Amino acid sequence: MLQKCTVCGYIHEGDEAPEICPKCGFPKDKFVTLSEEDAKKIFDSDRTNDIHMEIIELAMRIEKLAKEGVQINLDPPCVALFKQAHDEAWVIKQRGKAEIAGHVAKGKW
Ligand SMILES: [Zn+2]
């Protein structure tokens, strides 16, 4: 079962809500038990949200590497490829964030 803090939205897994919310500190009476349907959305999207976050992390790594490559400035085609990789990584990162934001808006998080 999932319990949701009605103050901040924190999700707790278990039959009972925690004594205090780990995020906002309000007491357990602020928690409600999610319906099976709402809980299923959260369980179903758990792994895909993690994958999106991992892809975002990888895109951030590409951005960092590409910046380093641009700074080395070996030759124009090389610099152009790094700039392109940097821009593509930005798109991957922002696309992933937008997808996660869409999931959250639909209760899938
Ligand atoms: Zn809370």
PDB file of C-alpha atoms and ligand atoms in Angstrom:
ATOM      1  CA  MET A   1       0.000   0.000   0.000  1.00  0.00           C
ATOM      2  CA  LEU A   2       1.059   3.539  -0.622  1.00  0.00           C
ATOM      3  CA  GLN A   3       0.450   6.463   1.697  1.00  0.00           C
ATOM      4  CA  LYS A   4       0.629  10.006   0.354  1.00  0.00           C
ATOM      5  CA  CYS A   5       1.306  13.147   2.355  1.00  0.00           C
ATOM      6  CA  THR A   6      -1.480  15.596   1.479  1.00  0.00           C
ATOM      7  CA  VAL A   7       0.738  18.533   2.457  1.00  0.00           C
ATOM      8  CA  CYS A   8       3.790  17.916   0.257  1.00  0.00           C
ATOM      9  CA  GLY A   9       2.993  14.856  -1.902  1.00  0.00           C
ATOM     10  CA  TYR A  10       5.644  12.564  -0.377  1.00  0.00           C
ATOM     11  CA  ILE A  11       4.866   8.877  -1.080  1.00  0.00           C
ATOM     12  CA  HIS A  12       5.473   6.291   1.649  1.00  0.00           C
ATOM     13  CA  GLU A  13       5.355   2.548   0.980  1.00  0.00           C
ATOM     14  CA  GLY A  14       3.727   0.537   3.763  1.00  0.00           C
ATOM     15  CA  ASP A  15       0.404  -0.206   5.426  1.00  0.00           C
ATOM     16  CA  GLU A  16       0.889   2.628   7.909  1.00  0.00           C
ATOM     17  CA  ALA A  17       1.992   6.213   7.307  1.00  0.00           C
ATOM     18  CA  PRO A  18       5.213   7.286   9.043  1.00  0.00           C
ATOM     19  CA  GLU A  19       4.850   9.167  12.356  1.00  0.00           C
ATOM     20  CA  ILE A  20       6.075  12.316  10.653  1.00  0.00           C
ATOM     21  CA  CYS A  21       6.519  13.061   6.965  1.00  0.00           C
ATOM     22  CA  PRO A  22      10.236  12.747   6.068  1.00  0.00           C
ATOM     23  CA  LYS A  23       9.903  15.658   3.654  1.00  0.00           C
ATOM     24  CA  CYS A  24       7.699  18.277   5.316  1.00  0.00           C
ATOM     25  CA  GLY A  25       7.564  17.074   8.931  1.00  0.00           C
ATOM     26  CA  PHE A  26       3.786  17.090   9.271  1.00  0.00           C
ATOM     27  CA  PRO A  27       2.274  14.284  11.421  1.00  0.00           C
ATOM     28  CA  LYS A  28       0.875  11.007  10.065  1.00  0.00           C
ATOM     29  CA  ASP A  29      -2.754  12.210  10.087  1.00  0.00           C
ATOM     30  CA  LYS A  30      -1.878  14.281   7.004  1.00  0.00           C
ATOM     31  CA  PHE A  31      -1.347  11.052   5.028  1.00  0.00           C
ATOM     32  CA  VAL A  32      -4.022   9.312   2.963  1.00  0.00           C
ATOM     33  CA  THR A  33      -3.921   5.789   1.515  1.00  0.00           C
ATOM     34  CA  LEU A  34      -3.782   5.891  -2.260  1.00  0.00           C
ATOM     35  CA  SER A  35      -6.393   3.976  -4.255  1.00  0.00           C
ATOM     36  CA  GLU A  36      -5.205   0.800  -6.012  1.00  0.00           C
ATOM     37  CA  GLU A  37      -5.448   2.637  -9.327  1.00  0.00           C
ATOM     38  CA  ASP A  38      -3.290   5.552  -8.162  1.00  0.00           C
ATOM     39  CA  ALA A  39      -0.791   3.199  -6.495  1.00  0.00           C
ATOM     40  CA  LYS A  40      -0.542   1.142  -9.702  1.00  0.00           C
ATOM     41  CA  LYS A  41       0.413   4.267 -11.696  1.00  0.00           C
ATOM     42  CA  ILE A  42       3.266   4.895  -9.270  1.00  0.00           C
ATOM     43  CA  PHE A  43       4.493   1.274  -9.255  1.00  0.00           C
ATOM     44  CA  ASP A  44       4.197   0.994 -13.053  1.00  0.00           C
ATOM     45  CA  SER A  45       6.165   4.174 -13.713  1.00  0.00           C
ATOM     46  CA  ASP A  46       8.841   3.640 -11.045  1.00  0.00           C
ATOM     47  CA  ARG A  47      11.395   1.948 -13.302  1.00  0.00           C
ATOM     48  CA  THR A  48      10.766   4.124 -16.363  1.00  0.00           C
ATOM     49  CA  ASN A  49      11.213   7.297 -14.284  1.00  0.00           C
ATOM     50  CA  ASP A  50      14.518   5.892 -12.993  1.00  0.00           C
ATOM     51  CA  ILE A  51      15.597   5.132 -16.566  1.00  0.00           C
ATOM     52  CA  HIS A  52      14.722   8.684 -17.649  1.00  0.00           C
ATOM     53  CA  MET A  53      16.791  10.058 -14.763  1.00  0.00           C
ATOM     54  CA  GLU A  54      19.731   7.832 -15.640  1.00  0.00           C
ATOM     55  CA  ILE A  55      19.565   8.943 -19.287  1.00  0.00           C
ATOM     56  CA  ILE A  56      19.489  12.568 -18.078  1.00  0.00           C
ATOM     57  CA  GLU A  57      22.627  11.896 -16.026  1.00  0.00           C
ATOM     58  CA  LEU A  58      24.332  10.389 -19.070  1.00  0.00           C
ATOM     59  CA  ALA A  59      23.331  13.401 -21.166  1.00  0.00           C
ATOM     60  CA  MET A  60      24.869  15.660 -18.510  1.00  0.00           C
ATOM     61  CA  ARG A  61      28.070  13.650 -18.791  1.00  0.00           C
ATOM     62  CA  ILE A  62      28.037  14.075 -22.590  1.00  0.00           C
ATOM     63  CA  GLU A  63      27.580  17.842 -22.117  1.00  0.00           C
ATOM     64  CA  LYS A  64      30.565  17.977 -19.770  1.00  0.00           C
ATOM     65  CA  LEU A  65      32.787  15.889 -22.056  1.00  0.00           C
ATOM     66  CA  ALA A  66      31.749  17.892 -25.105  1.00  0.00           C
ATOM     67  CA  LYS A  67      32.603  21.161 -23.338  1.00  0.00           C
ATOM     68  CA  GLU A  68      36.060  19.784 -22.525  1.00  0.00           C
ATOM     69  CA  GLY A  69      36.493  18.753 -26.153  1.00  0.00           C
ATOM     70  CA  VAL A  70      35.543  22.233 -27.358  1.00  0.00           C
ATOM     71  CA  GLN A  71      38.066  23.797 -24.955  1.00  0.00           C
ATOM     72  CA  ILE A  72      40.888  21.569 -26.236  1.00  0.00           C
ATOM     73  CA  ASN A  73      40.142  23.050 -29.679  1.00  0.00           C
ATOM     74  CA  LEU A  74      42.145  20.500 -31.707  1.00  0.00           C
ATOM     75  CA  ASP A  75      40.746  21.419 -35.126  1.00  0.00           C
ATOM     76  CA  PRO A  76      37.487  22.857 -36.525  1.00  0.00           C
ATOM     77  CA  PRO A  77      35.753  19.545 -37.475  1.00  0.00           C
ATOM     78  CA  CYS A  78      36.549  18.112 -34.046  1.00  0.00           C
ATOM     79  CA  VAL A  79      35.222  21.216 -32.270  1.00  0.00           C
ATOM     80  CA  ALA A  80      32.097  21.159 -34.463  1.00  0.00           C
ATOM     81  CA  LEU A  81      31.374  17.557 -33.448  1.00  0.00           C
ATOM     82  CA  PHE A  82      31.745  18.390 -29.773  1.00  0.00           C
ATOM     83  CA  LYS A  83      29.416  21.387 -30.144  1.00  0.00           C
ATOM     84  CA  GLN A  84      26.883  19.190 -31.910  1.00  0.00           C
ATOM     85  CA  ALA A  85      27.144  16.498 -29.221  1.00  0.00           C
ATOM     86  CA  HIS A  86      26.651  19.180 -26.555  1.00  0.00           C
ATOM     87  CA  ASP A  87      23.492  20.466 -28.245  1.00  0.00           C
ATOM     88  CA  GLU A  88      22.118  16.965 -28.790  1.00  0.00           C
ATOM     89  CA  ALA A  89      22.759  16.056 -25.158  1.00  0.00           C
ATOM     90  CA  TRP A  90      20.812  19.155 -24.100  1.00  0.00           C
ATOM     91  CA  VAL A  91      17.826  17.988 -26.178  1.00  0.00           C
ATOM     92  CA  ILE A  92      17.992  14.467 -24.690  1.00  0.00           C
ATOM     93  CA  LYS A  93      18.183  15.917 -21.180  1.00  0.00           C
ATOM     94  CA  GLN A  94      15.299  18.366 -21.620  1.00  0.00           C
ATOM     95  CA  ARG A  95      13.140  15.767 -23.387  1.00  0.00           C
ATOM     96  CA  GLY A  96      13.608  13.402 -20.440  1.00  0.00           C
ATOM     97  CA  LYS A  97      12.731  16.123 -17.937  1.00  0.00           C
ATOM     98  CA  ALA A  98       9.594  17.014 -19.883  1.00  0.00           C
ATOM     99  CA  GLU A  99       8.547  13.348 -19.913  1.00  0.00           C
ATOM    100  CA  ILE A 100       9.061  13.037 -16.149  1.00  0.00           C
ATOM    101  CA  ALA A 101       7.086  16.264 -15.611  1.00  0.00           C
ATOM    102  CA  GLY A 102       4.277  14.738 -17.710  1.00  0.00           C
ATOM    103  CA  HIS A 103       4.369  11.556 -15.616  1.00  0.00           C
ATOM    104  CA  VAL A 104       4.186  13.532 -12.361  1.00  0.00           C
ATOM    105  CA  ALA A 105       1.249  15.575 -13.661  1.00  0.00           C
ATOM    106  CA  LYS A 106      -0.579  12.298 -14.360  1.00  0.00           C
ATOM    107  CA  GLY A 107       0.269  10.782 -10.953  1.00  0.00           C
ATOM    108  CA  LYS A 108       2.899   8.448 -12.465  1.00  0.00           C
ATOM    109  CA  TRP A 109       5.928   8.984 -10.228  1.00  0.00           C
TER     110      TRP A 109
HETATM  111 ZN    ZN B   1       4.836  15.882   3.693  1.00  0.00          ZN
END
